[in-house]
Coordinates of C-alpha atoms in Angstrom, one line a residue:
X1 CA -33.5 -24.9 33.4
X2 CA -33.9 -23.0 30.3
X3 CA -32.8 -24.0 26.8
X4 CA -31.0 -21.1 24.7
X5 CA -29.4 -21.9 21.1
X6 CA -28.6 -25.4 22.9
X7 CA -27.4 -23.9 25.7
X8 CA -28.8 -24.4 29.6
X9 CA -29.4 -21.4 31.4
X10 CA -29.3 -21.8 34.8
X11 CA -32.1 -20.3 36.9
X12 CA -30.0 -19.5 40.2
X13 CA -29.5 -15.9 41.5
X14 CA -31.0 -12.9 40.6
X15 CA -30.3 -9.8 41.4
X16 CA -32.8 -7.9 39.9
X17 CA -34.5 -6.9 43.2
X18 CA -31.9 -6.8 46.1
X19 CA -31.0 -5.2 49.2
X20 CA -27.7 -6.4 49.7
X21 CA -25.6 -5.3 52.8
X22 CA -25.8 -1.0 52.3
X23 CA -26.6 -1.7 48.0
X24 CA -30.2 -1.5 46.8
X25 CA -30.4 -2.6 42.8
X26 CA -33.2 -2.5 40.4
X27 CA -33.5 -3.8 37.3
X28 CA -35.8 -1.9 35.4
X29 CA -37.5 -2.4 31.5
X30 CA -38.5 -0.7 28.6
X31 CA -40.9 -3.0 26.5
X32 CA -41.0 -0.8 23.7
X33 CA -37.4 -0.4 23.1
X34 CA -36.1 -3.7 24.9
X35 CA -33.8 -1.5 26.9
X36 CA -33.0 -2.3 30.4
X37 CA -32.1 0.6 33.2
X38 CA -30.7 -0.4 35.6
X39 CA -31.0 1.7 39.6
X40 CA -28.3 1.0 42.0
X41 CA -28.0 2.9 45.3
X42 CA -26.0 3.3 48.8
X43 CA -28.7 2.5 51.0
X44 CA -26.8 4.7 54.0
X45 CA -26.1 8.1 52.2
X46 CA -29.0 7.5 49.6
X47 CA -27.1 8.2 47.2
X48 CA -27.8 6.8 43.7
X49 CA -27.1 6.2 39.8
X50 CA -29.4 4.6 36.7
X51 CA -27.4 3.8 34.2
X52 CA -28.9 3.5 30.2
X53 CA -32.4 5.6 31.1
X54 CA -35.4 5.7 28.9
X55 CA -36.5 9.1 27.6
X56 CA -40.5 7.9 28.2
X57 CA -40.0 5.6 31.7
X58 CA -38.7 8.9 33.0
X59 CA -41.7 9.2 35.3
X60 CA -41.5 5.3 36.4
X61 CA -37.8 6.2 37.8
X62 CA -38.6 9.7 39.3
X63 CA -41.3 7.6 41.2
X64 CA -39.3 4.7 42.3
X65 CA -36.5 7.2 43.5
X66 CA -39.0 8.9 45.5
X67 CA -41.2 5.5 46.8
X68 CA -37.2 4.5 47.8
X69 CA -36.3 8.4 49.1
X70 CA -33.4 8.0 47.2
X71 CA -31.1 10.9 46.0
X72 CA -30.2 11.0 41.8
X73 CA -26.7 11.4 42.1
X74 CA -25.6 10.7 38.5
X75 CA -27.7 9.4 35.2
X76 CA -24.7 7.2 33.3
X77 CA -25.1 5.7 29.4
X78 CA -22.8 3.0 28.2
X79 CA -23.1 4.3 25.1
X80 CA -24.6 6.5 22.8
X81 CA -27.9 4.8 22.1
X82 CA -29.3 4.2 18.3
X83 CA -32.2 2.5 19.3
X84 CA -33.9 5.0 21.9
X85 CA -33.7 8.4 23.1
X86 CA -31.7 8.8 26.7
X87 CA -33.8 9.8 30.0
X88 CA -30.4 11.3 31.0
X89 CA -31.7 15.6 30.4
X90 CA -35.1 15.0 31.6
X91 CA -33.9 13.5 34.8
X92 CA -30.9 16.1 35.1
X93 CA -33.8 18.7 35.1
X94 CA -36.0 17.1 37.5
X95 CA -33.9 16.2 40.6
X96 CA -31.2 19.3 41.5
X97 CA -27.7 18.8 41.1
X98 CA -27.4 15.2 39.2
X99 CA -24.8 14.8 36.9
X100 CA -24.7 12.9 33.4
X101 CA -21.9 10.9 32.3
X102 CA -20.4 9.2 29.3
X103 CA -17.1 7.8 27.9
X104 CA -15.5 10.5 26.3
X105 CA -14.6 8.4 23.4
X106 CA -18.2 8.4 22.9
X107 CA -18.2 12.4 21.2
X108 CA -21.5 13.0 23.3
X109 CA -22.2 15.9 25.3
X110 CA -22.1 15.2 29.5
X111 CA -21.5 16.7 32.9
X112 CA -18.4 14.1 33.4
X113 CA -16.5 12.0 30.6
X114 CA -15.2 9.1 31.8
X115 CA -12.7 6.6 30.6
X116 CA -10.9 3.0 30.7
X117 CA -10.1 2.7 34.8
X118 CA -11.7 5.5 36.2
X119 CA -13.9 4.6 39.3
X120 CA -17.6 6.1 39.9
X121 CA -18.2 6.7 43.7
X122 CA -21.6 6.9 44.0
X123 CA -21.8 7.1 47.3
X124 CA -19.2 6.2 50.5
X125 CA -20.1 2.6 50.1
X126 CA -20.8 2.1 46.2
X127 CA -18.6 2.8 43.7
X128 CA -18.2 1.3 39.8
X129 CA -15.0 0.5 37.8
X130 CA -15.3 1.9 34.0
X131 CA -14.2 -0.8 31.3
X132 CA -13.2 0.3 27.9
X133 CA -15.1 -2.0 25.8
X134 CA -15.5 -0.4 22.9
X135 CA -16.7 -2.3 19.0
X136 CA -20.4 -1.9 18.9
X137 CA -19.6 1.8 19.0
X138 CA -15.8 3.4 19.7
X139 CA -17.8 4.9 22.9
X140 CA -18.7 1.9 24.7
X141 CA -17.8 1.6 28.3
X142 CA -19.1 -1.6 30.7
X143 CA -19.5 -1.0 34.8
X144 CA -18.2 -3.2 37.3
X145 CA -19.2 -3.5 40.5
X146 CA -18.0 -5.6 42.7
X147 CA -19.7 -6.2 45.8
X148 CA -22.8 -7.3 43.7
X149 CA -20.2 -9.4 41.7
X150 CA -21.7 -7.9 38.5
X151 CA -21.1 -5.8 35.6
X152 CA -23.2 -4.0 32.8
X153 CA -21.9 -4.2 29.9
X154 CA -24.4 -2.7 27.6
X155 CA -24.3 -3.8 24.3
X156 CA -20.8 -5.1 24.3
X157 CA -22.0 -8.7 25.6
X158 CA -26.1 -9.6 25.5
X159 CA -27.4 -12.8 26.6
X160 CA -26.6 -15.3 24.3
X161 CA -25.2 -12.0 21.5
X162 CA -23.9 -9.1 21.2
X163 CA -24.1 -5.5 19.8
X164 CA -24.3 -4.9 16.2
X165 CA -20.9 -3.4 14.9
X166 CA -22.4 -2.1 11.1
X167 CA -22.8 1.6 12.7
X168 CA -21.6 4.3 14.7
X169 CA -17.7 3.2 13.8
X170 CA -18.3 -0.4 15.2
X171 CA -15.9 -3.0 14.3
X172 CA -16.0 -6.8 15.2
X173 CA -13.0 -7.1 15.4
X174 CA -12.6 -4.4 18.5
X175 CA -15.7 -5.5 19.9
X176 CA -14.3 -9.2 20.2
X177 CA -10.8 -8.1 21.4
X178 CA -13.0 -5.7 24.2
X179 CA -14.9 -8.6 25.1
X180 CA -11.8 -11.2 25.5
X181 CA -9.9 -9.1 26.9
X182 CA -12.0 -7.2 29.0
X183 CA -15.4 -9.0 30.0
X184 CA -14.3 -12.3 30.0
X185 CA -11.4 -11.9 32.2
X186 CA -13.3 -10.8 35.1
X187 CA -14.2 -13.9 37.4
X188 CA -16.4 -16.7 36.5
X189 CA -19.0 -15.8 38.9
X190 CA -20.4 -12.2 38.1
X191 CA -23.3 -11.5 36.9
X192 CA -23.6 -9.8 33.3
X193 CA -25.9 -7.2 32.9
X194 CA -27.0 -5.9 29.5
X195 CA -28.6 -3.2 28.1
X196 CA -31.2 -4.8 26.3
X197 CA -32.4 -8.3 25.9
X198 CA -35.3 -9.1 23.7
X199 CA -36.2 -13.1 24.6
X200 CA -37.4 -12.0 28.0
X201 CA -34.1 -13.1 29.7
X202 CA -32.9 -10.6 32.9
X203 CA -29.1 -11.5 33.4
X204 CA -26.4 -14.1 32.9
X205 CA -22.8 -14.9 34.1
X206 CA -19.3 -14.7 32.7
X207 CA -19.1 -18.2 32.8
X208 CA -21.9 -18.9 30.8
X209 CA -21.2 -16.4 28.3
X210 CA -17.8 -17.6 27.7
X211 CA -19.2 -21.2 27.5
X212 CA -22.3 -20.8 25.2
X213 CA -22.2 -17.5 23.8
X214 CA -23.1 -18.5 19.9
X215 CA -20.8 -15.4 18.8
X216 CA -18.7 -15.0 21.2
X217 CA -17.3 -18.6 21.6
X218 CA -16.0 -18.4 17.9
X219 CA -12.8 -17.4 17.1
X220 CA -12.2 -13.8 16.3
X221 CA -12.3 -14.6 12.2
X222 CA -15.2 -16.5 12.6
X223 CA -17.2 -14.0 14.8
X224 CA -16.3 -11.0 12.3
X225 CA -17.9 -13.1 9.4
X226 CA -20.6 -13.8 11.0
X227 CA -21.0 -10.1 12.5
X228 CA -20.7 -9.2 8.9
X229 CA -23.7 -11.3 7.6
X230 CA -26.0 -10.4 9.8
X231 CA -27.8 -8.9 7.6
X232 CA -29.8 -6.6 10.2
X233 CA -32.7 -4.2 10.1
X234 CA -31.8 -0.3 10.1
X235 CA -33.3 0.9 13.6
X236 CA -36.2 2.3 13.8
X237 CA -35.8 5.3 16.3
X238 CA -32.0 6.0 14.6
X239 CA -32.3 9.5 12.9
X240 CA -34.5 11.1 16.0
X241 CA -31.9 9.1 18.7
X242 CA -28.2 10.1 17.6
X243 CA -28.8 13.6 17.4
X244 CA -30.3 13.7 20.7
X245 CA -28.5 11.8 22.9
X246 CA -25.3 13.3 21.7
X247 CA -26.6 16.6 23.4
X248 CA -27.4 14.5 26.8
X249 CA -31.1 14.1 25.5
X250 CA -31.7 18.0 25.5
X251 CA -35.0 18.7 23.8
X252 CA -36.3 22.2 23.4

């Protein structure tokens, strides 16, 4: 067991390398950004997504998808990203015919915009169901998938946090109302997924979230004060990420 803000973590199931049934999944890291990609695949067409890619692990994934003979079907954000620059253009122009997508809410540029209840079919076997969860930014969308009984939510939930909602139109109170309503109505079990995670921690549960989240666990006027004295750090990659990864990443 591992303590968090007073808070076990159980160590149980991972399923950050998995061949499960016809699903491959990878989860995949960026150590200078704290960003997590995540691969997932339909191990009998081949077929494939990564979803929040990291402009410079761009060669790690090309290689994994080719050590795995996978086919690049789609590169997918749950957001547009302050805090790093998006693989999604560089991996559009590397393997033919993938296709980016983003929430339309989100005002970036893609290949497919996607909103609240739309379903991803990556391949015959693997599909995702798009949450609306926006707060951190009006854009943000989590993926569901159920067979892995898991869903990335981005920045929307972290483990043990959330997303910082004093940019990009966040609000606290939306991101709270997206989470309740959203997130921690989905069962106990699944597996939460996030898009970054800076404590060396790889996933967590509903369950737990909605047990010992520090934020999350307040009530909404007590998580908007404390989302509004947080007192945090402009990011560091801000002015060179927003630009770019409204245009899919595109660099001349």
């Amino acid at each position: 067991m591992v303590m968090v803000t007073g808070c076990a973590i159980l160590l149980r199931r991972s399923l950050s390398y998995l061949h499960r049934e016809s699903l491959l999944f990878r989860q995949l890291f960026d150590d200078i950004s704290s960003t997590y990609t995540y691969l997932i695949a339909d191990l009998r067409s081949k077929d494939a997504a990564l979803i929040d890619p990291v402009l410079e692990k761009v060669d790690r994934d090309l290689q994994v998808l080719k050590d795995l003979r996978l086919n690049l079907k789609y590169v997918m954000n749950t957001h547009l990203h302050a805090d790093h620059v998006t693989g999604s253009y560089l991996l559009k122009k590397s393997v033919r015919g993938c296709q980016s997508i983003i929430s339309e809410s989100s005002g970036a540029k893609a290949d497919i915009h996607i909103n609240d209840g739309d379903t991803i079919q990556i391949g015959p076997h693997l599909a995702l169901r798009v949450l609306a969860t926006p707060g951190h930014t009006d854009g943000c969308v989590s993926y569901v998938q159920d067979q892995l009984g898991c869903v990335f939510t981005g920045d929307a939930v972290l483990i043990r946090g959330c997303g910082r909602t004093d940019f990009q139109q966040g609000c606290p109170e939306r991101l709270y109302e997206s989470v309740h309503s959203k997130i921690f109505t989905l069962p106990d079990s699944y597996l939460i997924y996030p898009a970054h995670d800076y404590k060396g921690l790889t996933c967590s549960s509903v369950e737990e979230e909605k047990s010992c989240n520090p934020r999350l666990t307040k009530s909404k006027e007590e998580f908007v004060e404390i989302m509004k004295n947080l007192k945090l750090a402009y990011p560091k990659q801000i002015d060179r990420a927003l630009p770019l990864n409204l245009v899919c990443g595109y660099q001349d």
